[in-house]
Amino acid sequence: MSSNSLPLTKKGEKTRQHLLNIAEEVFGEKGYFNASIVDITQKANVAQGTFYNYFPSKQSIFEELVRNMSHTFRSEIRNAIKTADSFEESQRIGFRTFFSWVKNHRDLYSIVQQTVLVDEELYRWYYERLASGYIKGLEEAIGKEEIKKYDTETIAYCLMGISQFLGMRWIYWEDRDVPEDLLEDAIALIFQGLRK
């Protein structure tokens, strides 16, 4: 939300989005604690006062980046798995979508990792929101008897951890796609444990 409650003009919306885009780059490059509002405004080529028309603080723009990213990312996953015929297929598609997202949003991926140090409550919110989508899918799969009945929250966090660390290992650290055979190994590991 804007620091003032008045609706934004088209130009105002464009400026606000530009500041968010630049903040993503600056936080991704420098990290939250080394980045400043001056860094953001200089790179955005706007006056410092312009920043405060839209965001009351560095933390507020950071928080909005994380919240926007959560919404956009979860929406991408939901859209990607719509056509899946089974829970297993939805996981395979979901993992690939996540890996593609990490590859195309390296700065945002870095920002999420920084969030634990910036705002632990926001970090927890981010992962709880993500887990809620997994839990819903797991409950549906259990209802269809595609998988065993386990605690869905526990399985959700296990699945998120597997995708998180495969993405980090290959895409973030190596700047390579996750090898297809390794993705299939992970899927096999998951479903040999979950299948009925």
mmCIF file with all atom_site columns, C-alpha atoms in Angstrom:
data_model
loop_
_atom_site.group_PDB
_atom_site.id
_atom_site.type_symbol
_atom_site.label_atom_id
_atom_site.label_alt_id
_atom_site.label_comp_id
_atom_site.label_asym_id
_atom_site.label_entity_id
_atom_site.label_seq_id
_atom_site.pdbx_PDB_ins_code
_atom_site.Cartn_x
_atom_site.Cartn_y
_atom_site.Cartn_z
_atom_site.occupancy
_atom_site.B_iso_or_equiv
_atom_site.pdbx_formal_charge
_atom_site.auth_seq_id
_atom_site.auth_comp_id
_atom_site.auth_asym_id
_atom_site.auth_atom_id
_atom_site.pdbx_PDB_model_num
ATOM 1   C CA . MET A 1 1   ? 0.000  0.000   0.000   1.00 0.00 ? 1   MET A CA 1
ATOM 2   C CA . SER A 1 2   ? 1.053  3.551   -0.617  1.00 0.00 ? 2   SER A CA 1
ATOM 3   C CA . SER A 1 3   ? 2.120  5.535   2.444   1.00 0.00 ? 3   SER A CA 1
ATOM 4   C CA . ASN A 1 4   ? -0.751 7.882   1.667   1.00 0.00 ? 4   ASN A CA 1
ATOM 5   C CA . SER A 1 5   ? -4.234 6.499   1.232   1.00 0.00 ? 5   SER A CA 1
ATOM 6   C CA . LEU A 1 6   ? -5.102 8.361   -1.966  1.00 0.00 ? 6   LEU A CA 1
ATOM 7   C CA . PRO A 1 7   ? -5.502 6.274   -5.119  1.00 0.00 ? 7   PRO A CA 1
ATOM 8   C CA . LEU A 1 8   ? -2.525 6.440   -7.457  1.00 0.00 ? 8   LEU A CA 1
ATOM 9   C CA . THR A 1 9   ? -2.665 7.876   -10.943 1.00 0.00 ? 9   THR A CA 1
ATOM 10  C CA . LYS A 1 10  ? -1.384 5.762   -13.843 1.00 0.00 ? 10  LYS A CA 1
ATOM 11  C CA . LYS A 1 11  ? 1.898  7.667   -13.619 1.00 0.00 ? 11  LYS A CA 1
ATOM 12  C CA . GLY A 1 12  ? 1.998  7.127   -9.851  1.00 0.00 ? 12  GLY A CA 1
ATOM 13  C CA . GLU A 1 13  ? 1.387  3.391   -10.267 1.00 0.00 ? 13  GLU A CA 1
ATOM 14  C CA . LYS A 1 14  ? 4.165  3.257   -12.852 1.00 0.00 ? 14  LYS A CA 1
ATOM 15  C CA . THR A 1 15  ? 6.599  5.111   -10.552 1.00 0.00 ? 15  THR A CA 1
ATOM 16  C CA . ARG A 1 16  ? 5.695  2.891   -7.618  1.00 0.00 ? 16  ARG A CA 1
ATOM 17  C CA . GLN A 1 17  ? 6.238  -0.269  -9.672  1.00 0.00 ? 17  GLN A CA 1
ATOM 18  C CA . HIS A 1 18  ? 9.539  1.134   -10.961 1.00 0.00 ? 18  HIS A CA 1
ATOM 19  C CA . LEU A 1 19  ? 10.689 1.639   -7.365  1.00 0.00 ? 19  LEU A CA 1
ATOM 20  C CA . LEU A 1 20  ? 9.702  -1.948  -6.522  1.00 0.00 ? 20  LEU A CA 1
ATOM 21  C CA . ASN A 1 21  ? 11.597 -3.281  -9.558  1.00 0.00 ? 21  ASN A CA 1
ATOM 22  C CA . ILE A 1 22  ? 14.710 -1.307  -8.656  1.00 0.00 ? 22  ILE A CA 1
ATOM 23  C CA . ALA A 1 23  ? 14.457 -2.296  -4.983  1.00 0.00 ? 23  ALA A CA 1
ATOM 24  C CA . GLU A 1 24  ? 14.377 -5.937  -6.096  1.00 0.00 ? 24  GLU A CA 1
ATOM 25  C CA . GLU A 1 25  ? 17.669 -5.415  -7.948  1.00 0.00 ? 25  GLU A CA 1
ATOM 26  C CA . VAL A 1 26  ? 19.306 -3.441  -5.140  1.00 0.00 ? 26  VAL A CA 1
ATOM 27  C CA . PHE A 1 27  ? 18.299 -5.871  -2.369  1.00 0.00 ? 27  PHE A CA 1
ATOM 28  C CA . GLY A 1 28  ? 19.305 -8.779  -4.599  1.00 0.00 ? 28  GLY A CA 1
ATOM 29  C CA . GLU A 1 29  ? 22.735 -7.284  -5.309  1.00 0.00 ? 29  GLU A CA 1
ATOM 30  C CA . LYS A 1 30  ? 23.606 -5.671  -1.962  1.00 0.00 ? 30  LYS A CA 1
ATOM 31  C CA . GLY A 1 31  ? 21.438 -7.491  0.539   1.00 0.00 ? 31  GLY A CA 1
ATOM 32  C CA . TYR A 1 32  ? 18.887 -5.805  2.758   1.00 0.00 ? 32  TYR A CA 1
ATOM 33  C CA . PHE A 1 33  ? 21.305 -4.564  5.404   1.00 0.00 ? 33  PHE A CA 1
ATOM 34  C CA . ASN A 1 34  ? 23.809 -3.079  2.933   1.00 0.00 ? 34  ASN A CA 1
ATOM 35  C CA . ALA A 1 35  ? 21.165 -1.467  0.723   1.00 0.00 ? 35  ALA A CA 1
ATOM 36  C CA . SER A 1 36  ? 19.803 1.990   1.407   1.00 0.00 ? 36  SER A CA 1
ATOM 37  C CA . ILE A 1 37  ? 16.913 4.111   0.236   1.00 0.00 ? 37  ILE A CA 1
ATOM 38  C CA . VAL A 1 38  ? 19.522 6.327   -1.444  1.00 0.00 ? 38  VAL A CA 1
ATOM 39  C CA . ASP A 1 39  ? 20.778 3.293   -3.418  1.00 0.00 ? 39  ASP A CA 1
ATOM 40  C CA . ILE A 1 40  ? 17.231 2.594   -4.577  1.00 0.00 ? 40  ILE A CA 1
ATOM 41  C CA . THR A 1 41  ? 16.391 6.188   -5.508  1.00 0.00 ? 41  THR A CA 1
ATOM 42  C CA . GLN A 1 42  ? 19.698 6.784   -7.297  1.00 0.00 ? 42  GLN A CA 1
ATOM 43  C CA . LYS A 1 43  ? 19.339 3.618   -9.355  1.00 0.00 ? 43  LYS A CA 1
ATOM 44  C CA . ALA A 1 44  ? 15.675 4.464   -10.034 1.00 0.00 ? 44  ALA A CA 1
ATOM 45  C CA . ASN A 1 45  ? 16.703 8.008   -10.986 1.00 0.00 ? 45  ASN A CA 1
ATOM 46  C CA . VAL A 1 46  ? 14.113 9.608   -8.695  1.00 0.00 ? 46  VAL A CA 1
ATOM 47  C CA . ALA A 1 47  ? 14.345 12.043  -5.802  1.00 0.00 ? 47  ALA A CA 1
ATOM 48  C CA . GLN A 1 48  ? 14.462 10.598  -2.313  1.00 0.00 ? 48  GLN A CA 1
ATOM 49  C CA . GLY A 1 49  ? 11.206 12.387  -1.485  1.00 0.00 ? 49  GLY A CA 1
ATOM 50  C CA . THR A 1 50  ? 9.544  10.499  -4.333  1.00 0.00 ? 50  THR A CA 1
ATOM 51  C CA . PHE A 1 51  ? 10.354 7.230   -2.565  1.00 0.00 ? 51  PHE A CA 1
ATOM 52  C CA . TYR A 1 52  ? 8.549  8.435   0.569   1.00 0.00 ? 52  TYR A CA 1
ATOM 53  C CA . ASN A 1 53  ? 5.451  9.278   -1.462  1.00 0.00 ? 53  ASN A CA 1
ATOM 54  C CA . TYR A 1 54  ? 5.044  5.534   -1.977  1.00 0.00 ? 54  TYR A CA 1
ATOM 55  C CA . PHE A 1 55  ? 6.843  3.779   0.892   1.00 0.00 ? 55  PHE A CA 1
ATOM 56  C CA . PRO A 1 56  ? 7.409  4.967   4.470   1.00 0.00 ? 56  PRO A CA 1
ATOM 57  C CA . SER A 1 57  ? 10.644 2.975   4.931   1.00 0.00 ? 57  SER A CA 1
ATOM 58  C CA . LYS A 1 58  ? 13.157 0.561   3.475   1.00 0.00 ? 58  LYS A CA 1
ATOM 59  C CA . GLN A 1 59  ? 11.493 -2.275  5.374   1.00 0.00 ? 59  GLN A CA 1
ATOM 60  C CA . SER A 1 60  ? 8.070  -1.418  3.906   1.00 0.00 ? 60  SER A CA 1
ATOM 61  C CA . ILE A 1 61  ? 9.289  -1.740  0.306   1.00 0.00 ? 61  ILE A CA 1
ATOM 62  C CA . PHE A 1 62  ? 11.124 -4.947  1.213   1.00 0.00 ? 62  PHE A CA 1
ATOM 63  C CA . GLU A 1 63  ? 7.975  -6.379  2.798   1.00 0.00 ? 63  GLU A CA 1
ATOM 64  C CA . GLU A 1 64  ? 5.905  -5.474  -0.241  1.00 0.00 ? 64  GLU A CA 1
ATOM 65  C CA . LEU A 1 65  ? 8.422  -7.213  -2.520  1.00 0.00 ? 65  LEU A CA 1
ATOM 66  C CA . VAL A 1 66  ? 8.125  -10.409 -0.483  1.00 0.00 ? 66  VAL A CA 1
ATOM 67  C CA . ARG A 1 67  ? 4.313  -10.259 -0.356  1.00 0.00 ? 67  ARG A CA 1
ATOM 68  C CA . ASN A 1 68  ? 4.011  -9.509  -4.095  1.00 0.00 ? 68  ASN A CA 1
ATOM 69  C CA . MET A 1 69  ? 6.451  -12.271 -4.906  1.00 0.00 ? 69  MET A CA 1
ATOM 70  C CA . SER A 1 70  ? 4.526  -14.747 -2.772  1.00 0.00 ? 70  SER A CA 1
ATOM 71  C CA . HIS A 1 71  ? 1.299  -13.934 -4.582  1.00 0.00 ? 71  HIS A CA 1
ATOM 72  C CA . THR A 1 72  ? 2.864  -14.038 -8.062  1.00 0.00 ? 72  THR A CA 1
ATOM 73  C CA . PHE A 1 73  ? 4.817  -17.227 -7.431  1.00 0.00 ? 73  PHE A CA 1
ATOM 74  C CA . ARG A 1 74  ? 1.875  -19.119 -5.923  1.00 0.00 ? 74  ARG A CA 1
ATOM 75  C CA . SER A 1 75  ? -0.308 -17.979 -8.822  1.00 0.00 ? 75  SER A CA 1
ATOM 76  C CA . GLU A 1 76  ? 2.263  -19.294 -11.335 1.00 0.00 ? 76  GLU A CA 1
ATOM 77  C CA . ILE A 1 77  ? 2.361  -22.664 -9.582  1.00 0.00 ? 77  ILE A CA 1
ATOM 78  C CA . ARG A 1 78  ? -1.458 -22.888 -9.417  1.00 0.00 ? 78  ARG A CA 1
ATOM 79  C CA . ASN A 1 79  ? -1.768 -22.113 -13.122 1.00 0.00 ? 79  ASN A CA 1
ATOM 80  C CA . ALA A 1 80  ? 0.980  -24.556 -14.077 1.00 0.00 ? 80  ALA A CA 1
ATOM 81  C CA . ILE A 1 81  ? -0.483 -27.530 -12.207 1.00 0.00 ? 81  ILE A CA 1
ATOM 82  C CA . LYS A 1 82  ? -4.098 -27.008 -13.356 1.00 0.00 ? 82  LYS A CA 1
ATOM 83  C CA . THR A 1 83  ? -3.721 -29.577 -16.127 1.00 0.00 ? 83  THR A CA 1
ATOM 84  C CA . ALA A 1 84  ? -2.085 -32.272 -13.973 1.00 0.00 ? 84  ALA A CA 1
ATOM 85  C CA . ASP A 1 85  ? -3.902 -35.616 -13.993 1.00 0.00 ? 85  ASP A CA 1
ATOM 86  C CA . SER A 1 86  ? -2.488 -36.789 -10.664 1.00 0.00 ? 86  SER A CA 1
ATOM 87  C CA . PHE A 1 87  ? -0.842 -35.506 -7.523  1.00 0.00 ? 87  PHE A CA 1
ATOM 88  C CA . GLU A 1 88  ? 2.474  -36.964 -8.670  1.00 0.00 ? 88  GLU A CA 1
ATOM 89  C CA . GLU A 1 89  ? 2.240  -35.122 -11.981 1.00 0.00 ? 89  GLU A CA 1
ATOM 90  C CA . SER A 1 90  ? 1.306  -31.898 -10.183 1.00 0.00 ? 90  SER A CA 1
ATOM 91  C CA . GLN A 1 91  ? 4.444  -32.214 -8.046  1.00 0.00 ? 91  GLN A CA 1
ATOM 92  C CA . ARG A 1 92  ? 6.654  -32.822 -11.063 1.00 0.00 ? 92  ARG A CA 1
ATOM 93  C CA . ILE A 1 93  ? 5.143  -29.780 -12.835 1.00 0.00 ? 93  ILE A CA 1
ATOM 94  C CA . GLY A 1 94  ? 5.319  -27.736 -9.628  1.00 0.00 ? 94  GLY A CA 1
ATOM 95  C CA . PHE A 1 95  ? 9.000  -28.524 -9.107  1.00 0.00 ? 95  PHE A CA 1
ATOM 96  C CA . ARG A 1 96  ? 9.807  -27.578 -12.711 1.00 0.00 ? 96  ARG A CA 1
ATOM 97  C CA . THR A 1 97  ? 7.811  -24.349 -12.371 1.00 0.00 ? 97  THR A CA 1
ATOM 98  C CA . PHE A 1 98  ? 9.678  -23.507 -9.168  1.00 0.00 ? 98  PHE A CA 1
ATOM 99  C CA . PHE A 1 99  ? 13.041 -24.189 -10.804 1.00 0.00 ? 99  PHE A CA 1
ATOM 100 C CA . SER A 1 100 ? 12.117 -21.982 -13.752 1.00 0.00 ? 100 SER A CA 1
ATOM 101 C CA . TRP A 1 101 ? 10.999 -19.262 -11.358 1.00 0.00 ? 101 TRP A CA 1
ATOM 102 C CA . VAL A 1 102 ? 14.299 -19.381 -9.433  1.00 0.00 ? 102 VAL A CA 1
ATOM 103 C CA . LYS A 1 103 ? 16.220 -19.176 -12.709 1.00 0.00 ? 103 LYS A CA 1
ATOM 104 C CA . ASN A 1 104 ? 14.231 -16.132 -13.842 1.00 0.00 ? 104 ASN A CA 1
ATOM 105 C CA . HIS A 1 105 ? 14.038 -14.373 -10.452 1.00 0.00 ? 105 HIS A CA 1
ATOM 106 C CA . ARG A 1 106 ? 17.428 -14.823 -8.817  1.00 0.00 ? 106 ARG A CA 1
ATOM 107 C CA . ASP A 1 107 ? 17.172 -11.528 -6.927  1.00 0.00 ? 107 ASP A CA 1
ATOM 108 C CA . LEU A 1 108 ? 13.750 -12.368 -5.511  1.00 0.00 ? 108 LEU A CA 1
ATOM 109 C CA . TYR A 1 109 ? 14.958 -15.816 -4.495  1.00 0.00 ? 109 TYR A CA 1
ATOM 110 C CA . SER A 1 110 ? 17.826 -14.149 -2.642  1.00 0.00 ? 110 SER A CA 1
ATOM 111 C CA . ILE A 1 111 ? 15.400 -11.701 -1.021  1.00 0.00 ? 111 ILE A CA 1
ATOM 112 C CA . VAL A 1 112 ? 13.290 -14.540 0.385   1.00 0.00 ? 112 VAL A CA 1
ATOM 113 C CA . GLN A 1 113 ? 16.391 -16.065 1.967   1.00 0.00 ? 113 GLN A CA 1
ATOM 114 C CA . GLN A 1 114 ? 17.290 -12.702 3.540   1.00 0.00 ? 114 GLN A CA 1
ATOM 115 C CA . THR A 1 115 ? 13.818 -12.308 5.013   1.00 0.00 ? 115 THR A CA 1
ATOM 116 C CA . VAL A 1 116 ? 14.587 -14.603 7.953   1.00 0.00 ? 116 VAL A CA 1
ATOM 117 C CA . LEU A 1 117 ? 17.095 -11.994 9.185   1.00 0.00 ? 117 LEU A CA 1
ATOM 118 C CA . VAL A 1 118 ? 15.025 -8.927  8.301   1.00 0.00 ? 118 VAL A CA 1
ATOM 119 C CA . ASP A 1 119 ? 11.568 -9.906  9.522   1.00 0.00 ? 119 ASP A CA 1
ATOM 120 C CA . GLU A 1 120 ? 11.118 -13.390 10.936  1.00 0.00 ? 120 GLU A CA 1
ATOM 121 C CA . GLU A 1 121 ? 7.329  -12.988 11.072  1.00 0.00 ? 121 GLU A CA 1
ATOM 122 C CA . LEU A 1 122 ? 7.246  -12.148 7.343   1.00 0.00 ? 122 LEU A CA 1
ATOM 123 C CA . TYR A 1 123 ? 9.529  -15.111 6.595   1.00 0.00 ? 123 TYR A CA 1
ATOM 124 C CA . ARG A 1 124 ? 7.200  -17.404 8.477   1.00 0.00 ? 124 ARG A CA 1
ATOM 125 C CA . TRP A 1 125 ? 4.160  -15.887 6.725   1.00 0.00 ? 125 TRP A CA 1
ATOM 126 C CA . TYR A 1 126 ? 5.796  -16.511 3.331   1.00 0.00 ? 126 TYR A CA 1
ATOM 127 C CA . TYR A 1 127 ? 6.386  -20.203 4.003   1.00 0.00 ? 127 TYR A CA 1
ATOM 128 C CA . GLU A 1 128 ? 3.044  -20.742 5.751   1.00 0.00 ? 128 GLU A CA 1
ATOM 129 C CA . ARG A 1 129 ? 1.260  -19.333 2.688   1.00 0.00 ? 129 ARG A CA 1
ATOM 130 C CA . LEU A 1 130 ? 3.275  -21.596 0.428   1.00 0.00 ? 130 LEU A CA 1
ATOM 131 C CA . ALA A 1 131 ? 2.627  -24.603 2.673   1.00 0.00 ? 131 ALA A CA 1
ATOM 132 C CA . SER A 1 132 ? -1.126 -23.949 2.623   1.00 0.00 ? 132 SER A CA 1
ATOM 133 C CA . GLY A 1 133 ? -1.208 -24.669 -1.124  1.00 0.00 ? 133 GLY A CA 1
ATOM 134 C CA . TYR A 1 134 ? 0.738  -27.879 -0.635  1.00 0.00 ? 134 TYR A CA 1
ATOM 135 C CA . ILE A 1 135 ? -1.545 -28.929 2.214   1.00 0.00 ? 135 ILE A CA 1
ATOM 136 C CA . LYS A 1 136 ? -4.636 -28.426 0.072   1.00 0.00 ? 136 LYS A CA 1
ATOM 137 C CA . GLY A 1 137 ? -3.134 -30.579 -2.707  1.00 0.00 ? 137 GLY A CA 1
ATOM 138 C CA . LEU A 1 138 ? -2.058 -33.251 -0.226  1.00 0.00 ? 138 LEU A CA 1
ATOM 139 C CA . GLU A 1 139 ? -5.527 -33.398 1.332   1.00 0.00 ? 139 GLU A CA 1
ATOM 140 C CA . GLU A 1 140 ? -7.077 -33.819 -2.124  1.00 0.00 ? 140 GLU A CA 1
ATOM 141 C CA . ALA A 1 141 ? -4.582 -36.573 -2.992  1.00 0.00 ? 141 ALA A CA 1
ATOM 142 C CA . ILE A 1 142 ? -5.325 -38.378 0.288   1.00 0.00 ? 142 ILE A CA 1
ATOM 143 C CA . GLY A 1 143 ? -9.053 -38.044 -0.423  1.00 0.00 ? 143 GLY A CA 1
ATOM 144 C CA . LYS A 1 144 ? -8.546 -39.630 -3.856  1.00 0.00 ? 144 LYS A CA 1
ATOM 145 C CA . GLU A 1 145 ? -6.384 -42.316 -2.233  1.00 0.00 ? 145 GLU A CA 1
ATOM 146 C CA . GLU A 1 146 ? -3.396 -41.389 -4.424  1.00 0.00 ? 146 GLU A CA 1
ATOM 147 C CA . ILE A 1 147 ? -1.110 -41.186 -1.399  1.00 0.00 ? 147 ILE A CA 1
ATOM 148 C CA . LYS A 1 148 ? -0.945 -42.515 2.158   1.00 0.00 ? 148 LYS A CA 1
ATOM 149 C CA . LYS A 1 149 ? -2.518 -40.549 4.969   1.00 0.00 ? 149 LYS A CA 1
ATOM 150 C CA . TYR A 1 150 ? 0.301  -38.685 6.690   1.00 0.00 ? 150 TYR A CA 1
ATOM 151 C CA . ASP A 1 151 ? 0.333  -35.363 8.496   1.00 0.00 ? 151 ASP A CA 1
ATOM 152 C CA . THR A 1 152 ? -0.126 -32.964 5.577   1.00 0.00 ? 152 THR A CA 1
ATOM 153 C CA . GLU A 1 153 ? 1.754  -30.057 7.130   1.00 0.00 ? 153 GLU A CA 1
ATOM 154 C CA . THR A 1 154 ? 4.828  -32.218 7.734   1.00 0.00 ? 154 THR A CA 1
ATOM 155 C CA . ILE A 1 155 ? 4.768  -33.556 4.172   1.00 0.00 ? 155 ILE A CA 1
ATOM 156 C CA . ALA A 1 156 ? 4.226  -30.034 2.790   1.00 0.00 ? 156 ALA A CA 1
ATOM 157 C CA . TYR A 1 157 ? 7.373  -28.746 4.497   1.00 0.00 ? 157 TYR A CA 1
ATOM 158 C CA . CYS A 1 158 ? 9.332  -31.827 3.372   1.00 0.00 ? 158 CYS A CA 1
ATOM 159 C CA . LEU A 1 159 ? 8.298  -31.222 -0.255  1.00 0.00 ? 159 LEU A CA 1
ATOM 160 C CA . MET A 1 160 ? 9.173  -27.525 0.011   1.00 0.00 ? 160 MET A CA 1
ATOM 161 C CA . GLY A 1 161 ? 12.564 -28.420 1.471   1.00 0.00 ? 161 GLY A CA 1
ATOM 162 C CA . ILE A 1 162 ? 13.365 -30.831 -1.343  1.00 0.00 ? 162 ILE A CA 1
ATOM 163 C CA . SER A 1 163 ? 12.477 -28.311 -4.043  1.00 0.00 ? 163 SER A CA 1
ATOM 164 C CA . GLN A 1 164 ? 14.222 -25.490 -2.163  1.00 0.00 ? 164 GLN A CA 1
ATOM 165 C CA . PHE A 1 165 ? 17.528 -27.288 -1.881  1.00 0.00 ? 165 PHE A CA 1
ATOM 166 C CA . LEU A 1 166 ? 17.521 -28.772 -5.378  1.00 0.00 ? 166 LEU A CA 1
ATOM 167 C CA . GLY A 1 167 ? 16.890 -25.251 -6.690  1.00 0.00 ? 167 GLY A CA 1
ATOM 168 C CA . MET A 1 168 ? 19.624 -23.807 -4.521  1.00 0.00 ? 168 MET A CA 1
ATOM 169 C CA . ARG A 1 169 ? 22.134 -26.544 -5.374  1.00 0.00 ? 169 ARG A CA 1
ATOM 170 C CA . TRP A 1 170 ? 21.765 -26.425 -9.139  1.00 0.00 ? 170 TRP A CA 1
ATOM 171 C CA . ILE A 1 171 ? 20.172 -23.174 -10.220 1.00 0.00 ? 171 ILE A CA 1
ATOM 172 C CA . TYR A 1 172 ? 21.318 -20.692 -7.605  1.00 0.00 ? 172 TYR A CA 1
ATOM 173 C CA . TRP A 1 173 ? 24.811 -22.036 -6.896  1.00 0.00 ? 173 TRP A CA 1
ATOM 174 C CA . GLU A 1 174 ? 25.708 -23.566 -10.277 1.00 0.00 ? 174 GLU A CA 1
ATOM 175 C CA . ASP A 1 175 ? 23.575 -21.406 -12.592 1.00 0.00 ? 175 ASP A CA 1
ATOM 176 C CA . ARG A 1 176 ? 22.404 -24.610 -14.308 1.00 0.00 ? 176 ARG A CA 1
ATOM 177 C CA . ASP A 1 177 ? 19.074 -26.337 -14.716 1.00 0.00 ? 177 ASP A CA 1
ATOM 178 C CA . VAL A 1 178 ? 18.342 -29.155 -12.306 1.00 0.00 ? 178 VAL A CA 1
ATOM 179 C CA . PRO A 1 179 ? 19.341 -32.276 -14.273 1.00 0.00 ? 179 PRO A CA 1
ATOM 180 C CA . GLU A 1 180 ? 16.215 -34.154 -15.351 1.00 0.00 ? 180 GLU A CA 1
ATOM 181 C CA . ASP A 1 181 ? 17.467 -37.480 -13.983 1.00 0.00 ? 181 ASP A CA 1
ATOM 182 C CA . LEU A 1 182 ? 18.019 -35.892 -10.557 1.00 0.00 ? 182 LEU A CA 1
ATOM 183 C CA . LEU A 1 183 ? 14.534 -34.394 -10.583 1.00 0.00 ? 183 LEU A CA 1
ATOM 184 C CA . GLU A 1 184 ? 13.168 -37.845 -11.397 1.00 0.00 ? 184 GLU A CA 1
ATOM 185 C CA . ASP A 1 185 ? 15.246 -39.330 -8.550  1.00 0.00 ? 185 ASP A CA 1
ATOM 186 C CA . ALA A 1 186 ? 13.677 -36.810 -6.160  1.00 0.00 ? 186 ALA A CA 1
ATOM 187 C CA . ILE A 1 187 ? 10.169 -37.559 -7.464  1.00 0.00 ? 187 ILE A CA 1
ATOM 188 C CA . ALA A 1 188 ? 10.826 -41.312 -7.098  1.00 0.00 ? 188 ALA A CA 1
ATOM 189 C CA . LEU A 1 189 ? 12.069 -40.813 -3.533  1.00 0.00 ? 189 LEU A CA 1
ATOM 190 C CA . ILE A 1 190 ? 8.996  -38.757 -2.666  1.00 0.00 ? 190 ILE A CA 1
ATOM 191 C CA . PHE A 1 191 ? 6.420  -41.059 -4.190  1.00 0.00 ? 191 PHE A CA 1
ATOM 192 C CA . GLN A 1 192 ? 7.962  -44.340 -3.074  1.00 0.00 ? 192 GLN A CA 1
ATOM 193 C CA . GLY A 1 193 ? 7.304  -42.998 0.402   1.00 0.00 ? 193 GLY A CA 1
ATOM 194 C CA . LEU A 1 194 ? 3.887  -41.450 -0.262  1.00 0.00 ? 194 LEU A CA 1
ATOM 195 C CA . ARG A 1 195 ? 2.128  -43.868 -2.627  1.00 0.00 ? 195 ARG A CA 1
ATOM 196 C CA . LYS A 1 196 ? -0.561 -46.141 -1.248  1.00 0.00 ? 196 LYS A CA 1
#
